[in-house]
PDB file of C-alpha atoms in Angstrom:
ATOM      1  CA  MET A   1      14.863  30.502  26.997  1.00 64.00           C
ATOM      2  CA  SER A   2      15.802  34.187  26.978  1.00 72.00           C
ATOM      3  CA  ALA A   3      16.866  33.969  23.315  1.00 82.00           C
ATOM      4  CA  ALA A   4      13.256  33.124  22.405  1.00 89.00           C
ATOM      5  CA  VAL A   5      11.907  36.311  24.023  1.00 92.00           C
ATOM      6  CA  PRO A   6      11.140  38.902  21.335  1.00 90.00           C
ATOM      7  CA  ASP A   7      13.175  42.114  21.369  1.00 92.00           C
ATOM      8  CA  GLY A   8      11.240  44.888  23.081  1.00 93.00           C
ATOM      9  CA  CYS A   9       8.968  42.432  24.905  1.00 96.00           C
ATOM     10  CA  ARG A  10       6.669  44.389  27.205  1.00 97.00           C
ATOM     11  CA  THR A  11       4.700  41.560  28.863  1.00 97.00           C
ATOM     12  CA  ALA A  12       5.761  38.011  29.659  1.00 96.00           C
ATOM     13  CA  LEU A  13       4.110  35.174  31.537  1.00 95.00           C
ATOM     14  CA  ASP A  14       5.861  32.213  33.120  1.00 93.00           C
ATOM     15  CA  VAL A  15       3.615  29.286  34.048  1.00 94.00           C
ATOM     16  CA  GLY A  16       4.571  26.844  36.807  1.00 87.00           C
ATOM     17  CA  TRP A  17       7.867  28.535  37.570  1.00 74.00           C
ATOM     18  CA  GLY A  18       8.871  26.524  40.652  1.00 76.00           C
ATOM     19  CA  ASP A  19      11.264  28.659  42.688  1.00 78.00           C
ATOM     20  CA  GLY A  20      11.026  31.548  40.205  1.00 80.00           C
ATOM     21  CA  LEU A  21      14.224  31.027  38.203  1.00 83.00           C
ATOM     22  CA  PRO A  22      12.552  31.080  34.749  1.00 84.00           C
ATOM     23  CA  ALA A  23      10.593  34.216  35.681  1.00 86.00           C
ATOM     24  CA  ARG A  24      13.783  35.914  36.879  1.00 88.00           C
ATOM     25  CA  GLU A  25      15.438  35.057  33.553  1.00 89.00           C
ATOM     26  CA  LEU A  26      12.476  36.575  31.712  1.00 92.00           C
ATOM     27  CA  ALA A  27      12.671  39.711  33.883  1.00 93.00           C
ATOM     28  CA  ALA A  28      15.992  40.550  32.246  1.00 92.00           C
ATOM     29  CA  ARG A  29      14.341  40.626  28.782  1.00 94.00           C
ATOM     30  CA  ALA A  30      10.768  41.834  29.408  1.00 96.00           C
ATOM     31  CA  VAL A  31       9.416  45.022  30.930  1.00 97.00           C
ATOM     32  CA  THR A  32       6.954  43.164  33.154  1.00 97.00           C
ATOM     33  CA  VAL A  33       6.687  39.482  34.029  1.00 95.00           C
ATOM     34  CA  THR A  34       3.850  37.587  35.658  1.00 94.00           C
ATOM     35  CA  GLY A  35       4.634  34.232  37.224  1.00 91.00           C
ATOM     36  CA  VAL A  36       1.702  31.926  37.896  1.00 92.00           C
ATOM     37  CA  ASP A  37       1.837  28.774  39.997  1.00 90.00           C
ATOM     38  CA  ARG A  38      -0.803  26.939  42.002  1.00 90.00           C
ATOM     39  CA  SER A  39       1.586  26.101  44.857  1.00 90.00           C
ATOM     40  CA  PRO A  40       1.683  28.571  47.776  1.00 90.00           C
ATOM     41  CA  GLU A  41       5.083  27.169  48.785  1.00 90.00           C
ATOM     42  CA  MET A  42       6.567  27.852  45.346  1.00 86.00           C
ATOM     43  CA  ILE A  43       5.197  31.400  45.479  1.00 86.00           C
ATOM     44  CA  ARG A  44       6.810  31.928  48.880  1.00 87.00           C
ATOM     45  CA  GLN A  45      10.165  30.708  47.563  1.00 86.00           C
ATOM     46  CA  ALA A  46       9.936  32.798  44.394  1.00 83.00           C
ATOM     47  CA  ARG A  47       9.028  35.987  46.269  1.00 85.00           C
ATOM     48  CA  ALA A  48      12.159  35.630  48.406  1.00 86.00           C
ATOM     49  CA  GLN A  49      14.193  36.571  45.305  1.00 83.00           C
ATOM     50  CA  GLN A  50      11.651  38.715  43.451  1.00 83.00           C
ATOM     51  CA  PRO A  51      12.887  41.511  41.154  1.00 86.00           C
ATOM     52  CA  ALA A  52      10.716  44.630  41.014  1.00 91.00           C
ATOM     53  CA  ASN A  53       9.297  43.875  37.551  1.00 95.00           C
ATOM     54  CA  ILE A  54       7.843  40.447  38.471  1.00 94.00           C
ATOM     55  CA  THR A  55       4.435  39.765  39.966  1.00 92.00           C
ATOM     56  CA  PHE A  56       3.809  36.254  41.294  1.00 89.00           C
ATOM     57  CA  VAL A  57       0.223  35.008  41.291  1.00 89.00           C
ATOM     58  CA  GLU A  58      -1.269  31.901  42.893  1.00 91.00           C
ATOM     59  CA  ALA A  59      -3.546  30.403  40.252  1.00 91.00           C
ATOM     60  CA  ASP A  60      -4.062  27.352  38.063  1.00 92.00           C
ATOM     61  CA  TYR A  61      -3.363  28.153  34.406  1.00 92.00           C
ATOM     62  CA  LEU A  62      -5.864  25.458  33.413  1.00 93.00           C
ATOM     63  CA  ASN A  63      -8.673  27.571  34.896  1.00 91.00           C
ATOM     64  CA  GLY A  64      -9.969  29.515  31.900  1.00 84.00           C
ATOM     65  CA  THR A  65     -10.500  32.674  33.945  1.00 88.00           C
ATOM     66  CA  ALA A  66      -7.221  32.684  35.910  1.00 88.00           C
ATOM     67  CA  LEU A  67      -5.238  34.602  33.269  1.00 92.00           C
ATOM     68  CA  PRO A  68      -6.224  37.447  30.961  1.00 95.00           C
ATOM     69  CA  GLU A  69      -6.784  36.428  27.361  1.00 96.00           C
ATOM     70  CA  SER A  70      -4.383  37.708  24.667  1.00 97.00           C
ATOM     71  CA  ALA A  71      -2.389  39.745  27.206  1.00 97.00           C
ATOM     72  CA  TYR A  72       1.218  38.524  26.943  1.00 97.00           C
ATOM     73  CA  ALA A  73       3.778  38.950  24.175  1.00 97.00           C
ATOM     74  CA  PHE A  74       5.669  35.924  25.474  1.00 96.00           C
ATOM     75  CA  VAL A  75       4.442  32.901  27.458  1.00 95.00           C
ATOM     76  CA  SER A  76       6.738  30.187  28.790  1.00 93.00           C
ATOM     77  CA  ALA A  77       5.935  26.865  30.418  1.00 91.00           C
ATOM     78  CA  VAL A  78       8.939  24.779  31.401  1.00 85.00           C
ATOM     79  CA  ALA A  79       8.206  21.250  32.689  1.00 80.00           C
ATOM     80  CA  VAL A  80       4.482  21.972  33.040  1.00 85.00           C
ATOM     81  CA  VAL A  81       2.705  20.507  30.009  1.00 81.00           C
ATOM     82  CA  HIS A  82       3.396  16.872  30.900  1.00 75.00           C
ATOM     83  CA  HIS A  83       1.306  17.141  34.088  1.00 81.00           C
ATOM     84  CA  THR A  84      -1.995  17.093  32.187  1.00 84.00           C
ATOM     85  CA  ARG A  85      -3.469  16.144  28.827  1.00 85.00           C
ATOM     86  CA  PHE A  86      -1.419  17.780  26.063  1.00 85.00           C
ATOM     87  CA  GLU A  87      -4.426  19.274  24.253  1.00 89.00           C
ATOM     88  CA  GLU A  88      -5.795  20.786  27.461  1.00 91.00           C
ATOM     89  CA  ALA A  89      -2.428  22.240  28.449  1.00 90.00           C
ATOM     90  CA  ILE A  90      -1.684  23.785  25.055  1.00 90.00           C
ATOM     91  CA  GLY A  91      -5.214  25.193  24.818  1.00 92.00           C
ATOM     92  CA  ALA A  92      -4.812  26.877  28.197  1.00 93.00           C
ATOM     93  CA  LEU A  93      -1.318  28.150  27.374  1.00 94.00           C
ATOM     94  CA  THR A  94      -2.291  29.707  24.045  1.00 95.00           C
ATOM     95  CA  ARG A  95      -5.214  31.747  25.478  1.00 96.00           C
ATOM     96  CA  PRO A  96      -3.007  34.365  27.204  1.00 96.00           C
ATOM     97  CA  VAL A  97      -0.707  34.817  24.167  1.00 96.00           C
ATOM     98  CA  ALA A  98      -1.262  38.193  22.490  1.00 96.00           C
ATOM     99  CA  PRO A  99      -1.705  38.401  18.712  1.00 96.00           C
ATOM    100  CA  GLY A 100       1.771  38.080  17.199  1.00 95.00           C
ATOM    101  CA  GLY A 101       3.105  36.737  20.518  1.00 96.00           C
ATOM    102  CA  ARG A 102       5.118  33.603  21.239  1.00 95.00           C
ATOM    103  CA  LEU A 103       4.592  30.492  23.331  1.00 94.00           C
ATOM    104  CA  LEU A 104       7.568  28.439  24.450  1.00 92.00           C
ATOM    105  CA  TRP A 105       7.079  25.145  26.240  1.00 88.00           C
ATOM    106  CA  ARG A 106       9.309  22.283  27.145  1.00 80.00           C
ATOM    107  CA  TYR A 107       7.542  18.970  27.274  1.00 69.00           C
ATOM    108  CA  VAL A 108       9.110  16.279  29.440  1.00 61.00           C
ATOM    109  CA  VAL A 109       8.779  12.779  28.049  1.00 61.00           C
ATOM    110  CA  VAL A 110      10.041   9.742  29.935  1.00 62.00           C
ATOM    111  CA  TRP A 111      10.296   6.447  28.118  1.00 60.00           C
ATOM    112  CA  ASP A 112      11.376   3.419  30.085  1.00 59.00           C
ATOM    113  CA  LYS A 113      12.154   0.402  27.897  1.00 58.00           C
ATOM    114  CA  THR A 114      12.144  -1.963  30.856  1.00 61.00           C
ATOM    115  CA  ARG A 115       8.549  -1.065  31.732  1.00 56.00           C
ATOM    116  CA  GLN A 116       7.079  -0.209  28.326  1.00 53.00           C
ATOM    117  CA  GLY A 117       8.899  -2.529  25.954  1.00 54.00           C
ATOM    118  CA  GLY A 118      10.107  -1.359  22.595  1.00 49.00           C
ATOM    119  CA  PRO A 119      13.035  -1.755  20.234  1.00 49.00           C
TER     120      PRO A 119
END
């Protein structure tokens, strides 16, 4: 993921970070990082290893007012998008991306031939 972060990145956002590992990776490449997760337990775990340039926030990225619009040069969402409708997730993830910024997401897809049929 860190290779996708633009050189000189000032602001980065990590959505649904779990224990904070993706946000900590971003902290090595961005001046400031905001991690957002709706789980108080994940926030507690992430703060136990929190570098000085990361702020962890309890919020739901799907809430249109939870994150500032057009505020981040880089937004990442690892294993988050598959938890809701794709269009809704991508719409919510693109709102905080600044003009000229980047969005990186990893979409988890599980296909089970025994349950769904197929070739």
